[in-house]
XYZ file of C-alpha atoms in Angstrom:
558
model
C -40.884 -45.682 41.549
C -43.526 -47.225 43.889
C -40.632 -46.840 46.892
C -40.367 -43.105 46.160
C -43.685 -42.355 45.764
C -44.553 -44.467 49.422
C -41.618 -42.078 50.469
C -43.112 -38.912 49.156
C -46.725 -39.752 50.720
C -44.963 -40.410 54.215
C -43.270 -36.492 53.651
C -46.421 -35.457 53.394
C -47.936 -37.273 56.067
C -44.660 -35.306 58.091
C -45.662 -32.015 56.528
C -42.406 -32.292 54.913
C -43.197 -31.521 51.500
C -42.117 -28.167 51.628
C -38.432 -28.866 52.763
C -36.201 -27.402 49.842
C -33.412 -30.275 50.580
C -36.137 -33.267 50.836
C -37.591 -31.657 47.509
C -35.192 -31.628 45.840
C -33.698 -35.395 46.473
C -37.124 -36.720 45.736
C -36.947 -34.710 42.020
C -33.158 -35.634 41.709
C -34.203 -39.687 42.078
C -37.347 -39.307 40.056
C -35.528 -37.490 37.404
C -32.462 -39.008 36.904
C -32.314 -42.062 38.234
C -32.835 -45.148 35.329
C -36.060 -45.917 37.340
C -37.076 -42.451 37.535
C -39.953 -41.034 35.904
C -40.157 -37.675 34.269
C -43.635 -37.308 34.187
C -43.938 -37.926 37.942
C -40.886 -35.852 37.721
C -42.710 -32.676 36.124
C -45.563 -32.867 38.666
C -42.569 -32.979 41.720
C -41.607 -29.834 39.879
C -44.718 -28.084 39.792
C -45.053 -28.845 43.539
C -42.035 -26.898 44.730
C -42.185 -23.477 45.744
C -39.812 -21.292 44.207
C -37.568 -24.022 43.002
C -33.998 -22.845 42.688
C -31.282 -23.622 40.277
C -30.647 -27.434 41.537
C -34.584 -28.655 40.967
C -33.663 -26.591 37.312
C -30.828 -28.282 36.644
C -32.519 -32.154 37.654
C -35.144 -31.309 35.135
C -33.005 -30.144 32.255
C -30.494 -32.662 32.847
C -33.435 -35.498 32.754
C -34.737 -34.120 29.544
C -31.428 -34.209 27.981
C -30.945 -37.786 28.091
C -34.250 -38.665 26.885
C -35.960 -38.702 22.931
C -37.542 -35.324 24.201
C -34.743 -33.257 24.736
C -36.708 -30.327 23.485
C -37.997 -29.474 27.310
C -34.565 -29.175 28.645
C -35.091 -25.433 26.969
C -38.214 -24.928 28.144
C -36.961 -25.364 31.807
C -33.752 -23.336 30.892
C -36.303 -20.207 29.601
C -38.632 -20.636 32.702
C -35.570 -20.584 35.057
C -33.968 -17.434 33.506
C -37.178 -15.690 32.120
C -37.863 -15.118 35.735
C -34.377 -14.067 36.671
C -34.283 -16.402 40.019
C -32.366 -18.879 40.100
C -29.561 -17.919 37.961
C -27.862 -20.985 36.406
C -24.329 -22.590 36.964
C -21.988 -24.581 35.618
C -24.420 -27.981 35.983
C -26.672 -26.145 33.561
C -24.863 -25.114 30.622
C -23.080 -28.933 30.763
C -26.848 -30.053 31.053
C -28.051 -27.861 28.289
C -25.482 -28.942 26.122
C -25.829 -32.310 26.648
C -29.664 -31.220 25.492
C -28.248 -29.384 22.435
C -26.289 -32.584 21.617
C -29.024 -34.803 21.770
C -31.624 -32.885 19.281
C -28.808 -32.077 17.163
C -29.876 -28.640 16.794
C -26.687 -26.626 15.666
C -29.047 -23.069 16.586
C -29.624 -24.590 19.739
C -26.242 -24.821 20.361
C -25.480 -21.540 19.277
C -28.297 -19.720 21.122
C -26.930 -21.825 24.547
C -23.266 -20.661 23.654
C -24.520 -17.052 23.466
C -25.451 -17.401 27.145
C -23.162 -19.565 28.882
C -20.602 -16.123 27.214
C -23.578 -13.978 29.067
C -23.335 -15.592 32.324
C -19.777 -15.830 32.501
C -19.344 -19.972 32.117
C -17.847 -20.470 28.566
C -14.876 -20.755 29.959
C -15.377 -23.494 32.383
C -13.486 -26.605 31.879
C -16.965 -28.637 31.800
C -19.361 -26.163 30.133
C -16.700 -25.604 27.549
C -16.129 -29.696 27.037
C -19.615 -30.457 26.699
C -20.116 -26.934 24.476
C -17.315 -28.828 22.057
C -19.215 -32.263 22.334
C -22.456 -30.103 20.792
C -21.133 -28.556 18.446
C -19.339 -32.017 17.319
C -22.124 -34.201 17.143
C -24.055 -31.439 15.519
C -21.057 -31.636 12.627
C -20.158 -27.964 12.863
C -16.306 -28.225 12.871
C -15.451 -24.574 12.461
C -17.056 -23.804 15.718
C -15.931 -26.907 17.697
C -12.613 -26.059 16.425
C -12.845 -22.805 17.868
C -14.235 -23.407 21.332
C -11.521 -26.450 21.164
C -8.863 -23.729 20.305
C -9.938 -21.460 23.144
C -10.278 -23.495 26.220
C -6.905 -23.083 28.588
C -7.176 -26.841 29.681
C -8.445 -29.699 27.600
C -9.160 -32.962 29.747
C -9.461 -36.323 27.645
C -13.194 -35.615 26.718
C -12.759 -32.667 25.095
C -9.546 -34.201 23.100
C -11.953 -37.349 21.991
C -14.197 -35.113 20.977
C -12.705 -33.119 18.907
C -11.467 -36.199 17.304
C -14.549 -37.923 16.572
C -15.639 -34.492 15.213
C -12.829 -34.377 12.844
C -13.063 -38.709 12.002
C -18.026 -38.033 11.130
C -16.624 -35.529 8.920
C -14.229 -37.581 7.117
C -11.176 -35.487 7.698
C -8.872 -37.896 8.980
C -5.886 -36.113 8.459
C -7.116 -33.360 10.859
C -8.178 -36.385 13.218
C -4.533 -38.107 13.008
C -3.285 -33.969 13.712
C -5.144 -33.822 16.967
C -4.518 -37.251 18.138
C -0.358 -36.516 17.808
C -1.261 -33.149 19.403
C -2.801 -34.726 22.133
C 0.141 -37.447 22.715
C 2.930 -34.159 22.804
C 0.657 -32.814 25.468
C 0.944 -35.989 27.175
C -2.715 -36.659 27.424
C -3.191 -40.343 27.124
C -5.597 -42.243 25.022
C -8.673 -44.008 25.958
C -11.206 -46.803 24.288
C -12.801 -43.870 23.079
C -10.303 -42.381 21.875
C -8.908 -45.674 19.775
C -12.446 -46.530 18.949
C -12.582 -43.039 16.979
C -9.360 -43.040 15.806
C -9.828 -46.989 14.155
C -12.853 -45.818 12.708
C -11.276 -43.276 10.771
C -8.746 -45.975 10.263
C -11.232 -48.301 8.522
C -12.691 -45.439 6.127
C -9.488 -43.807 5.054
C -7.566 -47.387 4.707
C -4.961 -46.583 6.836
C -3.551 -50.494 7.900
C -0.494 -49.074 9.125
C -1.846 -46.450 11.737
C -4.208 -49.151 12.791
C -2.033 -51.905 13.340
C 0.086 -49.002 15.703
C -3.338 -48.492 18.171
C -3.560 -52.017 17.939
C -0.180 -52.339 19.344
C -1.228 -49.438 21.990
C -4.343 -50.947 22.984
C -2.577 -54.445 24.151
C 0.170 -52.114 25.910
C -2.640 -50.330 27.797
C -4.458 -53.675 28.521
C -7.844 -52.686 26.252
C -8.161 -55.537 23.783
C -8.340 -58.075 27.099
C -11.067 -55.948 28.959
C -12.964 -53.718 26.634
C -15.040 -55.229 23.647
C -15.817 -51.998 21.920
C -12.598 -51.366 21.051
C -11.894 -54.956 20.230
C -14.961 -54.757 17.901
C -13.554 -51.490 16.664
C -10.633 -53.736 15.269
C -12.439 -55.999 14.072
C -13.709 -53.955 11.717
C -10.897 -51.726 11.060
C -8.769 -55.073 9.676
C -11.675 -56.341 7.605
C -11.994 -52.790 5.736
C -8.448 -52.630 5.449
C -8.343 -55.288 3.443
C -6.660 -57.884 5.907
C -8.986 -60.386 6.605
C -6.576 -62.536 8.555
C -5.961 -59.976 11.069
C -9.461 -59.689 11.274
C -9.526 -63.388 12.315
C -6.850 -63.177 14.493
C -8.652 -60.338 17.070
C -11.633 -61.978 16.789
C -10.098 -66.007 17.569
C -8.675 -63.641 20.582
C -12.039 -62.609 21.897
C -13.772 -66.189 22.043
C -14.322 -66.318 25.337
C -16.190 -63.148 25.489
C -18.045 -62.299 21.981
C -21.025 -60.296 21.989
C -23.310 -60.330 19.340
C -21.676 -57.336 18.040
C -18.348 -58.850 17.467
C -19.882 -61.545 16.103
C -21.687 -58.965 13.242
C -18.176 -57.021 12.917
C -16.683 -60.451 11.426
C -20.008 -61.235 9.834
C -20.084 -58.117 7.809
C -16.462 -57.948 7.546
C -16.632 -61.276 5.318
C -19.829 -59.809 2.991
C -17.733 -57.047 1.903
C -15.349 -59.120 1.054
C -17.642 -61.576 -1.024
C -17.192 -63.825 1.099
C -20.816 -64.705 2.003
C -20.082 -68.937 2.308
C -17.639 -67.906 5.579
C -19.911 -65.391 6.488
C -23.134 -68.089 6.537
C -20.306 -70.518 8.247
C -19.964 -68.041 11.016
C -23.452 -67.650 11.761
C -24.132 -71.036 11.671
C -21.353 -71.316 14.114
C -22.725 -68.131 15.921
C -26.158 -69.558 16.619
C -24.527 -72.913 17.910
C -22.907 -70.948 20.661
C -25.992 -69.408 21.581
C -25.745 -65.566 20.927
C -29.411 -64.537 18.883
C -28.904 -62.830 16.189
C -30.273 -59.490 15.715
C -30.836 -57.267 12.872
C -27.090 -55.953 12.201
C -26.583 -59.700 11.556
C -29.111 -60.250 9.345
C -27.777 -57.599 7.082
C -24.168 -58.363 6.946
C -25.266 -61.489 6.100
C -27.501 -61.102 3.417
C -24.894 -58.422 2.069
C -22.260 -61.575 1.336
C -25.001 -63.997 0.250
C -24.904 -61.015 -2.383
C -21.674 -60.623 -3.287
C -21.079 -64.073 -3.838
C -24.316 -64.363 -5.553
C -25.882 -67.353 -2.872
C -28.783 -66.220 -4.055
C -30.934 -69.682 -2.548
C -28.498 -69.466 0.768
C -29.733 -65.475 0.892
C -33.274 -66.259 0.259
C -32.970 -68.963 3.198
C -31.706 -66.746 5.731
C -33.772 -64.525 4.577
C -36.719 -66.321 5.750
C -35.521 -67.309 8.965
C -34.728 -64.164 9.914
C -38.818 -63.719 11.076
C -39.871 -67.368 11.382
C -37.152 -68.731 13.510
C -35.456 -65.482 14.895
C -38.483 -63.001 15.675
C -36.297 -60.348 13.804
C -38.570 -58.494 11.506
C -36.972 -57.455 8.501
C -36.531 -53.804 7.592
C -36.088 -51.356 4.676
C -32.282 -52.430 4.419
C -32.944 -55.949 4.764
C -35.619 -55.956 1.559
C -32.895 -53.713 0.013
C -30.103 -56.496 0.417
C -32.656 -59.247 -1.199
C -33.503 -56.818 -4.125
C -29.777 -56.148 -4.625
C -28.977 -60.142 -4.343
C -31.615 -60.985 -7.075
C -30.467 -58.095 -8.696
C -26.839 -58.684 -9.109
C -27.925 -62.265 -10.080
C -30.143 -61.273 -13.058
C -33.304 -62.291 -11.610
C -34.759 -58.769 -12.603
C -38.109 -59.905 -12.518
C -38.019 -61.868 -9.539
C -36.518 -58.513 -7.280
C -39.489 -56.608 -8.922
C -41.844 -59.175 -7.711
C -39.986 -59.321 -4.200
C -40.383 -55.008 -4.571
C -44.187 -55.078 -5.124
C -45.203 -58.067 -2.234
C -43.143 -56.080 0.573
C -44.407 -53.848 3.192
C -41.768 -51.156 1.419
C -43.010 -50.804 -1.753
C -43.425 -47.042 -1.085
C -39.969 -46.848 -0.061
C -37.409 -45.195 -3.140
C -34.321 -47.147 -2.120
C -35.486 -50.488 -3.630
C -36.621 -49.197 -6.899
C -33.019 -47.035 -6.729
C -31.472 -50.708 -6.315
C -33.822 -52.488 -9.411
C -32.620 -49.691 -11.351
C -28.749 -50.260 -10.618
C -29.127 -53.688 -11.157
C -30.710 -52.907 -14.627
C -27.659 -50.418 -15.665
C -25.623 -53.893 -14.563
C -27.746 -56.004 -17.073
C -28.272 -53.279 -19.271
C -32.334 -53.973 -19.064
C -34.136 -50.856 -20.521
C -37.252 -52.224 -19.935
C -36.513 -52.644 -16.468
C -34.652 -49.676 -15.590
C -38.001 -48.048 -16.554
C -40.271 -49.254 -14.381
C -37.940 -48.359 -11.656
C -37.697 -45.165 -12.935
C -41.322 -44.643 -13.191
C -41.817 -45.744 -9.684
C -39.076 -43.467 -8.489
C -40.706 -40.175 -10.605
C -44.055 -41.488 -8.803
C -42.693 -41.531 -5.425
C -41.304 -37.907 -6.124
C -37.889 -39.564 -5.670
C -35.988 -39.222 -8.629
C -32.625 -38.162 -7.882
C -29.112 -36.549 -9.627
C -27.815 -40.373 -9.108
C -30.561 -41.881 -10.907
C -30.456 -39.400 -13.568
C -26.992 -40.348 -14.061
C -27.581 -44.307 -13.862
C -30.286 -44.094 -16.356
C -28.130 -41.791 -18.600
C -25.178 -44.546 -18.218
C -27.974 -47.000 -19.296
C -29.276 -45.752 -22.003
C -25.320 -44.950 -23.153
C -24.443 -48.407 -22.809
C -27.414 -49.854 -24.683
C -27.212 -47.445 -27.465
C -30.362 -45.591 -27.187
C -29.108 -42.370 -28.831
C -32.910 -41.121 -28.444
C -33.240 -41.479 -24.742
C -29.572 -40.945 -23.881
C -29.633 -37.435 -25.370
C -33.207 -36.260 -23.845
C -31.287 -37.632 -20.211
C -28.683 -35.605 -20.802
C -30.770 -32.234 -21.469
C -32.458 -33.189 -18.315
C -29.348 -33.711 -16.292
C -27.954 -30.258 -17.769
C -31.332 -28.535 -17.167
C -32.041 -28.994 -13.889
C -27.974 -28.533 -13.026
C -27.488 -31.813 -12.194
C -23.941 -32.540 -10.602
C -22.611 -35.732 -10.123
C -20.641 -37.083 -7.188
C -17.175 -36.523 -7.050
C -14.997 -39.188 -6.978
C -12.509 -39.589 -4.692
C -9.422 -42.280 -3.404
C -7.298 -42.765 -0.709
C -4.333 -44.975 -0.479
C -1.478 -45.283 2.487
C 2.036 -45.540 1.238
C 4.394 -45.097 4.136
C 2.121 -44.320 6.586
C 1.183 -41.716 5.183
C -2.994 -41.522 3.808
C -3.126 -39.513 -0.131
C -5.828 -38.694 -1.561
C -6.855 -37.885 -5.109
C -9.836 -36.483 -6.961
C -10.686 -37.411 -10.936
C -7.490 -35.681 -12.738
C -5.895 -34.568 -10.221
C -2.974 -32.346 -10.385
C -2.346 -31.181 -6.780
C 0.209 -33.262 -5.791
C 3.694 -32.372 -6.031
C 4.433 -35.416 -8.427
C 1.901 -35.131 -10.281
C 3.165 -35.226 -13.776
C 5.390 -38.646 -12.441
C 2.184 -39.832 -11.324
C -0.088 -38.886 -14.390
C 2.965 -40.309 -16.984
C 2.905 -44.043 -14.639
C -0.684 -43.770 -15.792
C 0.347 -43.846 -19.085
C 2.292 -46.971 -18.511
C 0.071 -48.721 -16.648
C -2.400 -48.850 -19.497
C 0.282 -49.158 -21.943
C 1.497 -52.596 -20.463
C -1.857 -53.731 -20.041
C -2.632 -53.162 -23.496
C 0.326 -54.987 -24.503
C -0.955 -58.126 -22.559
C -4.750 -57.735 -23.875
C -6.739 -55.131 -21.994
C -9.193 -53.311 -24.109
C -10.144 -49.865 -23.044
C -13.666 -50.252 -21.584
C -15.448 -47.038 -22.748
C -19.310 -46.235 -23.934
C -19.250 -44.799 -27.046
C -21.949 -42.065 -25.598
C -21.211 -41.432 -21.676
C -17.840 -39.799 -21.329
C -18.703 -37.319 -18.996
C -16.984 -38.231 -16.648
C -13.901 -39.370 -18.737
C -13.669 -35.738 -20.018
C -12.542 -34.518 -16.928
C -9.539 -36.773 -16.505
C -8.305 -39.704 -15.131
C -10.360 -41.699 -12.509
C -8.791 -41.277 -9.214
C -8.433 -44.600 -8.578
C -5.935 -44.755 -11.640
C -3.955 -42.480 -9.917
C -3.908 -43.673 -6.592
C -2.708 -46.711 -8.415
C -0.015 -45.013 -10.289
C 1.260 -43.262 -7.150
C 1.648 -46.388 -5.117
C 3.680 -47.962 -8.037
C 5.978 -45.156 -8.121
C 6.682 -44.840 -4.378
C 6.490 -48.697 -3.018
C 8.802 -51.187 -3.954
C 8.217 -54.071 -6.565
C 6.111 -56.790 -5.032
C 4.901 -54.751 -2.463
C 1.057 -54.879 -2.666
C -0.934 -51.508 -2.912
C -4.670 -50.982 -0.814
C -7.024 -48.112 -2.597
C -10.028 -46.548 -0.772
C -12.735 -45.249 -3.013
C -16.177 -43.500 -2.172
C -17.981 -44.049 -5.567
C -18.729 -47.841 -7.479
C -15.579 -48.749 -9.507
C -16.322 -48.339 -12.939
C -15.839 -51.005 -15.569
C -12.723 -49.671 -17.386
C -10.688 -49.184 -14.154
C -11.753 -52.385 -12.814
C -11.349 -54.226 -16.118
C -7.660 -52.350 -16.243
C -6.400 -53.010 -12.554
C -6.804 -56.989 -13.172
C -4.679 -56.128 -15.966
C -2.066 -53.344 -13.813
C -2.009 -56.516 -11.380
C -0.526 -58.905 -14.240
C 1.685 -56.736 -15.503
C 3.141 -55.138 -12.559
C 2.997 -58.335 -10.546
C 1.496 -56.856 -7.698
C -1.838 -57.911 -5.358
C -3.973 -55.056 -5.569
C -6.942 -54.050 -3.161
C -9.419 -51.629 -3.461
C -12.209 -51.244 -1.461
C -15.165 -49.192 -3.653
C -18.963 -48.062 -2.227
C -19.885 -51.585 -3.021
C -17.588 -54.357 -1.860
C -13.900 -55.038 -1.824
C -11.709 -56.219 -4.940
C -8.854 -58.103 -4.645
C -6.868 -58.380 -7.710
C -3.909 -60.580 -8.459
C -2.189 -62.620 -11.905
C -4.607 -60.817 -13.792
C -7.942 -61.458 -12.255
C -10.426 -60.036 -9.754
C -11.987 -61.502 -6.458
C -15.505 -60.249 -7.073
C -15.341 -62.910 -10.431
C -16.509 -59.631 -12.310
C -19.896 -59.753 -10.166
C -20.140 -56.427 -8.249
């Protein structure tokens, strides 16, 4: 910046300052360049008379890459408000870009509206970046429409529509565009596999994943481009396969980041692994890469799992005092949870009351799940208290105070929950689960009935439970809360049941859910896994389970 202002005060000097071309390359630097200035940039602006659309478009197209992308529509209304310079192509891509940014889905629209008023909508860029918008603002139905209308679609506009489809969670519609996009012979790129892994990882689909693995060593990505190595990384370790996991990362030794170093870190904590995931960081600070925060939380999160409650408390201390990382909402969240989990009740409420988060709802929402785990009344009161305090109290506490009361036996307080669960319409989440049998991802809802084998799938049920009773499994159910009971089986159950029917004997099953697994079905899939003699894994809102003979990875401790 001091070059281009020594430049600007020699134009001057020339009487130059009024040159539209010079003008406008001293705005362009100053407002896009990574060692421009938009302030400086704003008084450039003011200084040219009767700028036209390209010192418009430099100022819109700064704003829209910085934490103020706001301005970029004030300088679109000031250029069209007085009807000279009209804009072009550059400034509806800028604009959108702008639009994308604030995630401001009427921003969007309003810019749409004109770019169909100037005559641009259906430019190859405009429209591309008018899909990007409307995709990171998560309104599908219209990025589905602008994606449906454009007459070419380069590789952005395919990715995008993609990653739309993979935020949302609909990863079938994801999988749909991605074949599209391979008939039209449009070929992938790390974005594209980064996306499409991701939606890998949260749907559990191993077998699609391990096929973009195979693409990306075809294509040459896993040796030059981290992200999507990273992107692996991950997608194994939620999948379930650990070892693969290993493998990609073993691969990338000679070039870890400190983000493939947290994909493997965090990868391990949801497995429970937390002693490999403190080996790795011990072995990750020996190399020389600093941890940041993303570490510190992945590795806390396995301290918890596996209940290393003095190896969490450790790391928890170095994180300021030897790292200069200062720890954060999540990070005080993670301890809570780890003394939590551990019944040290009193201990987490201590930890809650000395922190700088106090204030902050989602550590009292994690003493009170820890009391519905160790069934602590007392406990679960003073969270609650604190949560109806902070004007935080929730449908999901409702429900976990409900579930505690139920499981304690507190008639009293159980029924005047439930009146205030049913009076202020209180819904709880639905539960849903995902599991890949053939390559193919199914999903299923609590008593489901949709599918076409449905009444196969709901009488395998039957049988699961029956030859689990017959080896000792006791039906896990509060004599109070059945709520959720009354409307069916779980969906894990049936996710369960399906893979039995349609995989061969021996062949091991992987289940995706979005809520906590409850007792029963947890209690009854180390029993399924006996009787059926197969390796179950299911990956739940909280950590991963991996049952065999009869018995559970987590130890019972989740």
């Amino acid at each position: 910046m001091q070059r281009l202002k020594k430049i600007q005060a020699q134009v001057h000097i020339n009487g130059h300052q009024h040159d539209p071309l010079i003008s406008n390359k001293l705005l362009s630097f100053c407002a896009i360049s990574r060692s421009g200035d938009t302030t400086h940039a704003q008084t450039l602006f003011t200084q040219i008379e009767n700028p036209q659309t390209e010192a418009f478009n430099s100022m819109i197209r700064s704003f829209s890459q910085t934490p103020s992308p706001q301005k970029s529509f004030f300088y679109y209304n000031l250029m069209i408000t007085g009807g000279v310079p009209s804009p072009d192509a550059f400034t509806f891509a800028f604009l959108f870009k702008a639009c994308e940014r604030s995630r401001a889905e009427t921003k969007s629209r309003e810019a749409h509206a004109s770019a169909i008023r100037y005559g641009f909508v259906s430019d190859v860029l405009v429209a591309t970046n008018l899909l990007s918008s409307y995709s990171e603002n998560g309104s599908i139905d219209s990025a589905k429409r602008v994606f449906d209308e454009m007459r070419e679609k380069d590789l952005v506009a395919w990715n995008s529509m993609i990653s739309c489809y993979v935020r949302a969670g609909l990863h079938d519609e994801a999988r749909k565009v991605y074949d599209f996009m391979r008939y039209s012979e449009v070929g992938p790129d790390g974005f594209t596999l980064v996306a499409l892994l991701s939606s890998c990882a949260e749907a559990g689909a191993l077998n699609f994943g391990v096929r973009l693995h195979r693409l990306a060593n075809e294509s040459g990505l896993c040796d030059r481009n981290v992200i999507v190595c990273n992107a692996l990384v991950d997608m194994y370790a939620k999948c379930g396969r650990l070892d693969l996991a290993w493998g990609v990362f073993d691969s990338m030794s000679s070039h870890c980041e400190v983000s493939t170093w947290n994909s493997m870190i965090v990868g391990l904590g949801v497995h429970g692994r937390g002693d490999e995931a403190v080996s790795i960081f011990d072995r990750m600070v020996v190399t020389g890469i600093r941890p940041n925060a993303v570490t510190f939380l992945g590795l806390l999160s396995g301290c918890s799992h596996q209940g290393l409650v003095r190896e969490g408390l450790h790391y928890f201390g170095l994180m300021s005092s030897k790292f200069n990382v200062k720890p954060g909402i999540k990070h005080y969240g993670c301890l809570v949870d780890l003394l939590g989990r551990a019944g040290m009740l009193e201990e987490a409420l201590a930890m809650i009351r000395s922190s700088h988060c106090s204030k902050d709802p989602v550590l009292w929402r994690t003493l009170l799940s820890a009391s519905k785990v160790h069934r602590n009344v007392e406990m679960g009161g003073v969270a609650n208290e604190n949560l109806v305090r902070l004007g935080a109290r929730n449908a999901g506490e409702c429900v976990l105070l409900a579930g505690l009361y139920a499981e304690t036996g507190d008639k009293r307080a159980f029924a005047e929950m439930r009146k205030t669960i049913k009076r202020k319409g209180i819904k709880t989440a639905p539960g849903w689960s995902w599991i890949e049998v053939e390559g193919d991802v199914r999903r299923f809802g609590v008593g489901d009935k949709s599918h076409c084998d449905s009444d196969a799938i709901h009488e395998k049920v039957k049988e699961m439970v029956h030859r689990a009773m017959s080896i000792g499994y006791v039906e896990e159910k509060s004599k109070l809360f059945v709520a959720e009971e009354s409307r069916g089986c779980h969906s894990e159950k049936l996710a369960i049941a399906f893979g039995l029917l349609r995989t061969t004997e021996q062949t091991g099953l992987r289940v995706v859910k979005n809520l906590r697994v409850c007792r029963d079905c947890h209690a009854l899939t180390k029993f399924v896994s006996k009787a059926f003699g197969r390796e179950i894994i299911v990956r739940d809102r909280v950590r991963f389970h991996h049952f065999k003979d009869g018995s559970c990875s987590c130890n019972d401790f989740w």
